[in-house]
Each structure stands twice: as C-alpha cells, then as structure tokens.
mmCIF file of C-alpha atoms in Angstrom:
data_model
loop_
_atom_site.group_PDB
_atom_site.id
_atom_site.type_symbol
_atom_site.label_atom_id
_atom_site.label_comp_id
_atom_site.label_asym_id
_atom_site.label_seq_id
_atom_site.Cartn_x
_atom_site.Cartn_y
_atom_site.Cartn_z
ATOM 1 C CA UNK A 9 -170.429 -26.801 -31.081
ATOM 2 C CA UNK A 10 -168.753 -23.838 -29.400
ATOM 3 C CA UNK A 11 -170.506 -21.505 -31.810
ATOM 4 C CA UNK A 12 -173.913 -22.986 -30.905
ATOM 5 C CA UNK A 13 -173.308 -22.562 -27.181
ATOM 6 C CA UNK A 14 -172.132 -18.988 -27.738
ATOM 7 C CA UNK A 15 -175.264 -18.151 -29.766
ATOM 8 C CA UNK A 16 -177.516 -19.771 -27.135
ATOM 9 C CA UNK A 17 -175.782 -17.854 -24.277
ATOM 10 C CA UNK A 18 -176.086 -14.578 -26.221
ATOM 11 C CA UNK A 19 -179.797 -15.158 -26.857
ATOM 12 C CA UNK A 20 -180.383 -15.923 -23.164
ATOM 13 C CA UNK A 21 -178.466 -12.833 -22.047
ATOM 14 C CA UNK A 22 -180.364 -10.656 -24.501
ATOM 15 C CA UNK A 23 -183.750 -11.959 -23.308
ATOM 16 C CA UNK A 24 -182.866 -11.234 -19.677
ATOM 17 C CA UNK A 25 -181.582 -7.725 -20.393
ATOM 18 C CA UNK A 26 -184.386 -6.852 -22.786
ATOM 19 C CA UNK A 27 -187.101 -7.389 -20.152
ATOM 20 C CA UNK A 28 -189.488 -4.461 -20.446
ATOM 21 C CA UNK A 29 -191.313 -4.838 -17.126
ATOM 22 C CA UNK A 30 -191.109 -1.811 -14.869
ATOM 23 C CA UNK A 31 -189.798 -2.839 -11.429
ATOM 24 C CA UNK A 32 -191.630 0.060 -9.768
ATOM 25 C CA UNK A 33 -194.954 -1.468 -10.840
ATOM 26 C CA UNK A 34 -194.214 -4.542 -8.712
ATOM 27 C CA UNK A 35 -193.886 -2.605 -5.416
ATOM 28 C CA UNK A 36 -197.080 -2.006 -3.437
ATOM 29 C CA UNK A 37 -197.734 1.100 -1.345
ATOM 30 C CA UNK A 38 -198.119 -1.132 1.706
ATOM 31 C CA UNK A 39 -194.592 -2.531 1.253
ATOM 32 C CA UNK A 40 -193.199 1.005 0.846
ATOM 33 C CA UNK A 41 -194.851 2.148 4.096
ATOM 34 C CA UNK A 42 -193.578 -0.949 5.935
ATOM 35 C CA UNK A 43 -190.014 -0.357 4.692
ATOM 36 C CA UNK A 44 -190.150 3.334 5.658
ATOM 37 C CA UNK A 45 -191.265 2.435 9.206
ATOM 38 C CA UNK A 46 -188.515 -0.195 9.523
ATOM 39 C CA UNK A 47 -185.857 2.204 8.208
ATOM 40 C CA UNK A 48 -186.954 4.913 10.654
ATOM 41 C CA UNK A 49 -186.160 2.549 13.555
ATOM 42 C CA UNK A 50 -182.677 1.650 12.295
ATOM 43 C CA UNK A 51 -181.026 4.325 14.456
ATOM 44 C CA UNK A 52 -182.847 3.230 17.626
ATOM 45 C CA UNK A 53 -181.090 0.900 20.055
ATOM 46 C CA UNK A 54 -182.141 -0.642 23.333
ATOM 47 C CA UNK A 55 -180.310 0.639 26.401
ATOM 48 C CA UNK A 56 -179.248 -1.826 29.083
ATOM 49 C CA UNK A 57 -179.236 0.036 32.425
ATOM 50 C CA UNK A 58 -177.963 -1.993 35.405
ATOM 51 C CA UNK A 59 -178.978 -1.068 38.965
ATOM 52 C CA UNK A 60 -175.303 -1.719 39.831
ATOM 53 C CA UNK A 61 -172.375 -2.584 37.564
ATOM 54 C CA UNK A 62 -170.099 -3.946 40.298
ATOM 55 C CA UNK A 63 -170.719 -6.216 43.281
ATOM 56 C CA UNK A 64 -168.302 -6.923 46.131
ATOM 57 C CA UNK A 65 -168.826 -10.262 47.895
ATOM 58 C CA UNK A 66 -166.538 -9.099 50.678
ATOM 59 C CA UNK A 67 -164.409 -11.757 52.389
ATOM 60 C CA UNK A 68 -165.175 -15.362 51.477
ATOM 61 C CA UNK A 69 -163.341 -18.638 52.021
ATOM 62 C CA UNK A 70 -161.500 -20.347 49.193
ATOM 63 C CA UNK A 71 -163.799 -23.028 47.801
ATOM 64 C CA UNK A 72 -166.994 -21.041 48.430
ATOM 65 C CA UNK A 73 -169.400 -20.701 45.506
ATOM 66 C CA UNK A 74 -171.254 -17.393 45.661
ATOM 67 C CA UNK A 75 -173.944 -15.850 43.462
ATOM 68 C CA UNK A 76 -175.182 -12.369 42.793
ATOM 69 C CA UNK A 77 -178.196 -11.185 40.818
ATOM 70 C CA UNK A 78 -177.661 -8.104 38.661
ATOM 71 C CA UNK A 79 -180.964 -6.401 37.840
ATOM 72 C CA UNK A 80 -181.284 -4.306 34.700
ATOM 73 C CA UNK A 81 -183.882 -2.405 32.696
ATOM 74 C CA UNK A 82 -184.232 -1.880 28.977
ATOM 75 C CA UNK A 83 -184.459 1.919 28.831
ATOM 76 C CA UNK A 84 -184.488 1.989 25.018
ATOM 77 C CA UNK A 85 -187.366 2.041 22.547
ATOM 78 C CA UNK A 86 -186.707 -1.365 20.954
ATOM 79 C CA UNK A 87 -186.496 -4.895 22.418
ATOM 80 C CA UNK A 88 -183.196 -5.821 24.073
ATOM 81 C CA UNK A 89 -181.709 -9.120 22.906
ATOM 82 C CA UNK A 90 -178.779 -10.615 24.809
ATOM 83 C CA UNK A 91 -176.868 -13.020 22.589
ATOM 84 C CA UNK A 92 -174.071 -13.981 24.977
ATOM 85 C CA UNK A 93 -172.573 -13.350 28.407
ATOM 86 C CA UNK A 94 -169.078 -14.564 29.239
ATOM 87 C CA UNK A 95 -166.954 -14.368 32.360
ATOM 88 C CA UNK A 96 -163.299 -13.320 32.199
ATOM 89 C CA UNK A 97 -162.425 -16.661 33.825
ATOM 90 C CA UNK A 98 -163.965 -20.136 33.874
ATOM 91 C CA UNK A 99 -164.682 -19.616 37.577
ATOM 92 C CA UNK A 100 -167.229 -16.897 36.732
ATOM 93 C CA UNK A 101 -170.402 -18.174 35.093
ATOM 94 C CA UNK A 102 -173.256 -15.829 34.128
ATOM 95 C CA UNK A 103 -176.788 -16.908 33.259
ATOM 96 C CA UNK A 104 -178.886 -14.465 31.248
ATOM 97 C CA UNK A 105 -182.400 -14.251 29.804
ATOM 98 C CA UNK A 106 -182.708 -15.821 26.356
ATOM 99 C CA UNK A 107 -185.942 -14.056 25.380
ATOM 100 C CA UNK A 108 -186.069 -10.388 24.244
ATOM 101 C CA UNK A 109 -186.639 -7.799 26.982
ATOM 102 C CA UNK A 110 -189.311 -5.300 25.981
ATOM 103 C CA UNK A 111 -188.724 -1.538 26.253
ATOM 104 C CA UNK A 112 -189.249 -0.487 29.880
ATOM 105 C CA UNK A 113 -189.096 -4.077 31.159
ATOM 106 C CA UNK A 114 -186.764 -5.267 33.908
ATOM 107 C CA UNK A 115 -184.845 -8.539 33.966
ATOM 108 C CA UNK A 116 -181.996 -10.248 35.817
ATOM 109 C CA UNK A 117 -178.615 -11.798 35.179
ATOM 110 C CA UNK A 118 -177.178 -14.178 37.781
ATOM 111 C CA UNK A 119 -173.386 -14.400 38.103
ATOM 112 C CA UNK A 120 -171.893 -17.374 39.935
ATOM 113 C CA UNK A 121 -168.287 -17.276 41.202
ATOM 114 C CA UNK A 122 -166.407 -20.413 42.271
ATOM 115 C CA UNK A 123 -163.483 -19.362 44.482
ATOM 116 C CA UNK A 124 -161.795 -22.781 44.514
ATOM 117 C CA UNK A 125 -158.138 -22.260 43.578
ATOM 118 C CA UNK A 126 -158.581 -18.462 43.573
ATOM 119 C CA UNK A 127 -157.038 -17.181 46.834
ATOM 120 C CA UNK A 128 -156.535 -13.497 47.740
ATOM 121 C CA UNK A 129 -158.135 -10.486 46.037
ATOM 122 C CA UNK A 130 -160.190 -11.408 42.957
ATOM 123 C CA UNK A 131 -161.879 -9.164 40.383
ATOM 124 C CA UNK A 132 -163.781 -10.758 37.509
ATOM 125 C CA UNK A 133 -165.592 -9.154 34.584
ATOM 126 C CA UNK A 134 -168.653 -10.401 32.720
ATOM 127 C CA UNK A 135 -168.975 -9.156 29.148
ATOM 128 C CA UNK A 136 -172.556 -9.069 27.919
ATOM 129 C CA UNK A 137 -173.078 -9.114 24.153
ATOM 130 C CA UNK A 138 -176.374 -7.512 23.167
ATOM 131 C CA UNK A 139 -178.001 -5.391 20.483
ATOM 132 C CA UNK A 140 -177.159 -2.153 22.305
ATOM 133 C CA UNK A 141 -175.435 0.715 20.507
ATOM 134 C CA UNK A 142 -171.987 -0.319 21.795
ATOM 135 C CA UNK A 143 -172.663 -4.045 21.301
ATOM 136 C CA UNK A 144 -171.217 -5.017 24.689
ATOM 137 C CA UNK A 145 -171.828 -4.094 28.308
ATOM 138 C CA UNK A 146 -169.642 -5.018 31.298
ATOM 139 C CA UNK A 147 -170.380 -5.864 34.917
ATOM 140 C CA UNK A 148 -167.865 -6.834 37.622
ATOM 141 C CA UNK A 149 -167.660 -8.918 40.749
ATOM 142 C CA UNK A 150 -164.912 -8.913 43.323
ATOM 143 C CA UNK A 151 -164.063 -10.758 46.502
ATOM 144 C CA UNK A 152 -161.294 -11.125 49.022
ATOM 145 C CA UNK A 153 -160.750 -14.893 49.147
ATOM 146 C CA UNK A 154 -159.226 -16.299 52.322
ATOM 147 C CA UNK A 155 -156.837 -19.082 51.262
ATOM 148 C CA UNK A 156 -157.418 -22.629 52.446
ATOM 149 C CA UNK A 157 -155.127 -23.588 55.313
ATOM 150 C CA UNK A 158 -152.026 -25.454 54.162
ATOM 151 C CA UNK A 159 -152.096 -29.131 55.082
ATOM 152 C CA UNK A 160 -149.086 -30.835 56.704
ATOM 153 C CA UNK A 161 -148.408 -32.815 53.474
ATOM 154 C CA UNK A 162 -148.351 -29.614 51.384
ATOM 155 C CA UNK A 163 -145.871 -27.956 53.787
ATOM 156 C CA UNK A 164 -143.256 -30.722 53.374
#
C-alpha cells in the first residue's frame, strides 16, 4: 500500500515538473506595459500638507467642548488615503475623510476636544495614519482650561 502511494506521488510530481509550456508565452504585451506603469509609480507617495499643524483654543472653561477644522492638501502625485486618525486622549476625537483625496485636492479634518475633567494647560496630539512616505502625520491642539469652581461639598 505504501509502495503504491509512493509511486503515485512520484508520478504526480514528475508530471508537474516535466511541464514543457513556456511561461513567457502566457504573458501578453499589454500586461507587461501595465506592470511597468504600476512599478514606475511605486516610489511616488501622496504628501499631506496642512495649512496649520497646531491650533490654540486659548482660554476655555472646564466642561467646554470645542472644535477646530484642520485643512490640508494632497501635494503628491497619487491619491491620499487616510486609514485612521487617533487622539492622544479619549477627550480628543478627530473625524477624517474616508474617501481618497486626489492629487491637488483639498480636504478637512475636524478635531473635537472635550475639556471636562481636564483643567489647566492641555496639549493633545492627533496621529493621522495615511499612505504618505512616513506613514503618519501629526497635528496638535492646545488650550488653557479654567477649572470648574469647587463646590462647598467638595471643599469639606
């Protein structure tokens, strides 16, 4: 039984290896041209250029929810795709475009900051993950948050 399986496996292996078809005959000139064009673009990356990379909300009161719109342009030669944007804290929530941004096109990212429980000077970073050469871009927000007044119960 083992001998039969061994002979069958050998015959199968031999038939696969002994294939006389030329792989080059299966490739069309059109496919070669398409691959060459695609490979030429491999070194090209989109460039995410923000009008500003930091925004200062100034002085706000603790509990305020503030928003800022960061405008940016794709200065590269290929479409810009943002796959994620994450704040350095749960109090900082970015919203970003889900569709690709064409070369030369402008778009926006809105960053919302909830100052509840965040008194005094605050600086938060948003990390944007995209198909740029570095893979990530960073923008910042900051604010001076005036603490809520202490209540009589909290003082005791």
